[in-house]
Amino acid sequence: MVYTIQALSQLAGISTRTLRYYDEIGLLKPAYTTEAGYRMYEETQVNLLQEILFFRSLDFSLQKISQLIGHSNHNRLNILCEQRRLLLERKKTLDQMIETIEQTIQDEKGEIKMTDAQKFVALKERQIQENEKKYGKELRDKYGNDVMDAANERLKQMDETIFQSTKRLEKEILHQLEKAFQTGDPSGEEAKILAQMHKIWICRYWDTYTKKAHAGLAQTYVDDIRMKKYYDPDDRGLAKFLRDAIWIDTGMEEKVLPFDEKKK
């Protein structure tokens, strides 16, 4: 079946403006355009739009969606299977949160007594899923499934005190990064404090700490755009400063710094 842009927008429940924008950025091109300038869509485009909207419902950026569906070995069945997996993970997280809320209501009514650990199960699971969505593929490719699964399990096993202190530490690291960055010296005392705080934080998740692994993780904050944005949302050089501070503190700078950068 062939659809005009108006018909497809009504079918998918999105605006024609959105479809035009997808066309402009090359995410979803029409099958063809008539001599009068009307965009026309066929089954291939309908299927592709379905994939795009599923990913959007999972909060994927348009840039990430473009990478996924624009790959040369794009396979619709594989995409659908991956979307099903992601949706089931989200459903699991939502079900756990609903269960936790229901238990909390019962606890408030005096019908049951929740343990402190039960109060945070759903929140931990949600954090795991968010981390997997944002950074999972890159970190699993770099460190392997066993390491990542172990890190997730350690998070699940954290008691309330450690879990809350870990969340606070994440914010304190960002504050210390700003403070150290102002000195302009990744080898200075403030930078050393920053690197040590970061070490404490990752040791909450890692079974085994090594300086090499720490330095390698720091490099991903520069190489991976999504991880970089967490530490350096305004692209001021904060991610690179953090990496350099960790490299210097671990003494791994000479072992991991690219040869062409050492000569600068």
Short mmCIF file of C-alpha atoms in Angstrom, two decimals:
data_model
loop_
_atom_site.label_atom_id
_atom_site.label_comp_id
_atom_site.label_asym_id
_atom_site.label_seq_id
_atom_site.Cartn_x
_atom_site.Cartn_y
_atom_site.Cartn_z
CA MET A 1 0.00 0.00 0.00
CA VAL A 2 1.18 3.54 -0.77
CA TYR A 3 0.69 6.38 1.70
CA THR A 4 0.88 10.13 1.36
CA ILE A 5 2.70 11.94 4.15
CA GLN A 6 -0.66 12.96 5.60
CA ALA A 7 -1.98 9.40 5.55
CA LEU A 8 1.17 7.99 7.13
CA SER A 9 1.17 10.61 9.87
CA GLN A 10 -2.40 9.69 10.77
CA LEU A 11 -1.60 5.97 10.65
CA ALA A 12 1.44 6.34 12.94
CA GLY A 13 -0.01 9.03 15.19
CA ILE A 14 2.77 11.55 14.55
CA SER A 15 2.83 14.90 12.81
CA THR A 16 3.68 15.51 9.17
CA ARG A 17 6.29 17.94 10.48
CA THR A 18 8.05 15.04 12.20
CA LEU A 19 8.05 13.00 8.99
CA ARG A 20 9.47 15.93 7.05
CA TYR A 21 12.18 16.32 9.65
CA TYR A 22 13.04 12.61 9.45
CA ASP A 23 13.35 13.08 5.70
CA GLU A 24 15.58 16.13 6.09
CA ILE A 25 18.04 14.36 8.40
CA GLY A 26 18.02 11.20 6.28
CA LEU A 27 16.42 9.01 8.94
CA LEU A 28 13.31 8.14 6.92
CA LYS A 29 13.25 9.00 3.24
CA PRO A 30 10.00 8.58 1.26
CA ALA A 31 9.88 5.84 -1.35
CA TYR A 32 9.63 8.57 -3.96
CA THR A 33 8.43 12.11 -4.48
CA THR A 34 5.87 12.97 -7.12
CA GLU A 35 6.40 15.64 -9.76
CA ALA A 36 4.13 17.86 -7.70
CA GLY A 37 6.48 17.42 -4.71
CA TYR A 38 4.36 15.04 -2.63
CA ARG A 39 6.24 12.52 -0.47
CA MET A 40 4.97 8.95 -0.94
CA TYR A 41 5.66 6.03 1.40
CA GLU A 42 5.49 2.28 0.79
CA GLU A 43 5.70 -0.82 3.00
CA THR A 44 9.47 -0.55 3.48
CA GLN A 45 9.13 2.95 4.89
CA VAL A 46 6.16 1.96 7.06
CA ASN A 47 8.22 -0.86 8.61
CA LEU A 48 11.16 1.45 9.15
CA LEU A 49 8.98 4.07 10.80
CA GLN A 50 7.66 1.42 13.19
CA GLU A 51 11.25 0.60 14.21
CA ILE A 52 12.06 4.27 14.67
CA LEU A 53 9.03 4.94 16.87
CA PHE A 54 9.70 1.88 19.01
CA PHE A 55 13.22 3.13 19.66
CA ARG A 56 11.90 6.62 20.39
CA SER A 57 9.52 5.15 22.96
CA LEU A 58 12.61 3.66 24.60
CA ASP A 59 14.18 7.15 24.76
CA PHE A 60 16.86 6.47 22.12
CA SER A 61 18.25 9.59 20.50
CA LEU A 62 17.71 10.12 16.77
CA GLN A 63 21.46 9.88 16.30
CA LYS A 64 21.57 6.45 17.97
CA ILE A 65 18.52 5.26 16.02
CA SER A 66 20.17 6.34 12.79
CA GLN A 67 23.23 4.29 13.69
CA LEU A 68 21.14 1.23 14.47
CA ILE A 69 18.83 1.19 11.48
CA GLY A 70 21.24 2.76 9.01
CA HIS A 71 23.86 0.06 9.45
CA SER A 72 24.82 -1.82 6.30
CA ASN A 73 23.77 -5.16 7.83
CA HIS A 74 20.42 -3.82 9.08
CA ASN A 75 18.08 -6.74 9.67
CA ARG A 76 14.45 -6.06 10.55
CA LEU A 77 13.98 -9.33 12.45
CA ASN A 78 17.07 -8.67 14.56
CA ILE A 79 15.90 -5.11 15.25
CA LEU A 80 12.47 -6.32 16.35
CA CYS A 81 13.98 -8.99 18.61
CA GLU A 82 16.24 -6.39 20.22
CA GLN A 83 13.31 -4.02 20.72
CA ARG A 84 11.29 -6.80 22.31
CA ARG A 85 14.18 -7.52 24.68
CA LEU A 86 14.46 -3.85 25.65
CA LEU A 87 10.71 -3.52 26.16
CA LEU A 88 10.60 -6.65 28.33
CA GLU A 89 13.43 -5.24 30.44
CA ARG A 90 11.52 -1.99 30.87
CA LYS A 91 8.35 -3.95 31.72
CA LYS A 92 10.30 -5.89 34.34
CA THR A 93 11.58 -2.66 35.87
CA LEU A 94 8.11 -1.08 35.89
CA ASP A 95 6.57 -4.22 37.39
CA GLN A 96 9.18 -4.17 40.15
CA MET A 97 8.54 -0.49 40.86
CA ILE A 98 4.78 -1.09 41.02
CA GLU A 99 5.34 -4.03 43.37
CA THR A 100 7.62 -1.92 45.57
CA ILE A 101 5.05 0.88 45.73
CA GLU A 102 2.28 -1.59 46.59
CA GLN A 103 4.42 -3.09 49.34
CA THR A 104 5.23 0.39 50.62
CA ILE A 105 1.50 1.22 50.79
CA GLN A 106 0.93 -2.00 52.75
CA ASP A 107 3.85 -1.09 55.01
CA GLU A 108 2.37 2.36 55.67
CA LYS A 109 -0.97 0.74 56.52
CA GLY A 110 0.77 -1.61 58.94
CA GLU A 111 -0.23 -4.68 56.96
CA ILE A 112 3.37 -5.78 56.31
CA LYS A 113 6.87 -4.75 57.41
CA MET A 114 9.28 -3.98 54.56
CA THR A 115 13.00 -4.43 54.98
CA ASP A 116 15.29 -1.57 53.99
CA ALA A 117 16.65 -3.70 51.15
CA GLN A 118 13.16 -4.21 49.70
CA LYS A 119 12.63 -0.45 49.50
CA PHE A 120 15.46 -0.07 47.00
CA VAL A 121 15.21 -3.17 44.80
CA ALA A 122 13.24 -1.44 42.05
CA LEU A 123 15.41 1.69 42.11
CA LYS A 124 18.56 -0.39 41.71
CA GLU A 125 17.04 -2.34 38.83
CA ARG A 126 16.02 0.87 37.13
CA GLN A 127 19.56 2.25 37.45
CA ILE A 128 20.96 -0.94 35.94
CA GLN A 129 18.62 -0.72 32.98
CA GLU A 130 19.42 2.95 32.41
CA ASN A 131 23.15 2.24 32.55
CA GLU A 132 22.79 -0.66 30.14
CA LYS A 133 20.83 1.47 27.68
CA LYS A 134 23.29 4.34 27.79
CA TYR A 135 26.64 2.60 28.04
CA GLY A 136 26.03 -1.16 28.07
CA LYS A 137 27.17 -2.07 24.57
CA GLU A 138 30.39 -0.06 24.72
CA LEU A 139 31.36 -1.30 28.18
CA ARG A 140 30.45 -4.91 27.41
CA ASP A 141 32.52 -4.74 24.23
CA LYS A 142 35.44 -3.32 26.20
CA TYR A 143 35.30 -5.39 29.40
CA GLY A 144 33.14 -8.40 28.52
CA ASN A 145 29.77 -9.65 29.76
CA ASP A 146 31.17 -11.31 32.90
CA VAL A 147 32.60 -8.05 34.22
CA MET A 148 29.44 -6.09 33.49
CA ASP A 149 27.15 -8.77 34.93
CA ALA A 150 29.28 -8.84 38.08
CA ALA A 151 29.05 -5.05 38.38
CA ASN A 152 25.27 -5.17 38.05
CA GLU A 153 25.08 -7.92 40.66
CA ARG A 154 27.17 -5.88 43.09
CA LEU A 155 24.74 -3.00 42.66
CA LYS A 156 21.80 -5.29 43.41
CA GLN A 157 23.50 -6.52 46.58
CA MET A 158 24.28 -3.04 47.96
CA ASP A 159 22.56 -2.28 51.23
CA GLU A 160 20.68 0.97 51.69
CA THR A 161 23.59 2.84 53.27
CA ILE A 162 26.11 1.94 50.56
CA PHE A 163 23.58 2.52 47.77
CA GLN A 164 22.74 6.00 48.99
CA SER A 165 26.37 6.91 49.65
CA THR A 166 27.29 5.74 46.16
CA LYS A 167 24.65 8.01 44.65
CA ARG A 168 25.98 10.91 46.73
CA LEU A 169 29.53 10.10 45.68
CA GLU A 170 28.55 10.35 42.01
CA LYS A 171 27.39 13.94 42.59
CA GLU A 172 30.44 14.76 44.71
CA ILE A 173 32.72 13.57 41.89
CA LEU A 174 31.08 16.02 39.49
CA HIS A 175 31.53 18.82 42.03
CA GLN A 176 35.18 17.89 42.62
CA LEU A 177 35.76 17.69 38.87
CA GLU A 178 34.62 21.29 38.48
CA LYS A 179 36.80 22.34 41.41
CA ALA A 180 39.89 20.56 40.10
CA PHE A 181 39.28 21.74 36.54
CA GLN A 182 39.48 25.34 37.70
CA THR A 183 43.09 24.76 38.79
CA GLY A 184 44.03 23.71 35.25
CA ASP A 185 46.43 21.11 36.67
CA PRO A 186 45.52 17.40 36.28
CA SER A 187 48.55 16.52 38.42
CA GLY A 188 47.63 18.85 41.28
CA GLU A 189 46.24 18.06 44.71
CA GLU A 190 42.59 18.70 43.75
CA ALA A 191 42.98 16.42 40.72
CA LYS A 192 44.50 13.71 42.90
CA ILE A 193 41.51 13.91 45.24
CA LEU A 194 39.25 13.66 42.19
CA ALA A 195 41.02 10.55 40.89
CA GLN A 196 40.87 8.87 44.29
CA MET A 197 37.15 9.64 44.65
CA HIS A 198 36.58 8.11 41.23
CA LYS A 199 38.52 5.01 42.28
CA ILE A 200 36.35 4.60 45.38
CA TRP A 201 33.25 4.93 43.20
CA ILE A 202 34.20 2.29 40.63
CA CYS A 203 35.32 -0.08 43.39
CA ARG A 204 31.70 -0.09 44.54
CA TYR A 205 30.93 -1.92 41.30
CA TRP A 206 34.12 -3.79 40.38
CA ASP A 207 35.11 -7.07 42.02
CA THR A 208 38.77 -6.44 41.19
CA TYR A 209 40.48 -3.09 40.74
CA THR A 210 43.49 -2.57 38.49
CA LYS A 211 45.17 0.68 37.52
CA LYS A 212 45.14 -0.38 33.86
CA ALA A 213 41.39 -0.98 33.88
CA HIS A 214 40.81 2.35 35.64
CA ALA A 215 42.91 4.19 33.06
CA GLY A 216 41.10 2.38 30.24
CA LEU A 217 37.71 3.36 31.61
CA ALA A 218 38.87 6.97 31.83
CA GLN A 219 39.74 6.89 28.13
CA THR A 220 36.15 5.94 27.26
CA TYR A 221 35.02 9.22 28.84
CA VAL A 222 36.87 10.95 26.01
CA ASP A 223 36.20 8.48 23.18
CA ASP A 224 32.49 7.72 23.69
CA ILE A 225 30.27 10.74 23.04
CA ARG A 226 27.49 9.66 25.41
CA MET A 227 29.85 8.96 28.32
CA LYS A 228 31.69 12.19 27.57
CA LYS A 229 28.46 14.20 27.83
CA TYR A 230 27.91 12.96 31.38
CA TYR A 231 31.13 14.52 32.61
CA ASP A 232 31.47 17.25 29.98
CA PRO A 233 28.00 18.34 28.79
CA ASP A 234 29.25 21.72 27.56
CA ASP A 235 32.39 20.33 25.90
CA ARG A 236 34.74 22.44 28.05
CA GLY A 237 37.40 19.76 28.38
CA LEU A 238 36.20 18.28 31.68
CA ALA A 239 36.19 14.69 30.40
CA LYS A 240 39.76 14.98 29.16
CA PHE A 241 40.82 16.59 32.46
CA LEU A 242 39.27 13.68 34.40
CA ARG A 243 41.02 11.18 32.15
CA ASP A 244 44.36 12.92 32.57
CA ALA A 245 43.94 13.12 36.35
CA ILE A 246 43.21 9.39 36.53
CA TRP A 247 46.08 8.52 34.20
CA ILE A 248 48.52 10.56 36.27
CA ASP A 249 47.22 9.25 39.58
CA THR A 250 47.42 5.61 38.43
CA GLY A 251 50.82 6.12 36.85
CA MET A 252 49.46 4.65 33.63
CA GLU A 253 49.93 7.73 31.45
CA GLU A 254 52.98 6.48 29.58
CA LYS A 255 51.39 3.07 29.01
CA VAL A 256 48.08 4.18 27.54
CA LEU A 257 48.78 7.56 25.93
CA PRO A 258 48.89 7.27 22.12
CA PHE A 259 52.38 7.74 20.66
CA ASP A 260 51.45 10.73 18.53
CA GLU A 261 49.94 12.49 21.54
CA LYS A 262 53.00 11.85 23.73
CA LYS A 263 55.13 13.91 21.35
CA LYS A 264 52.94 17.01 21.68
#
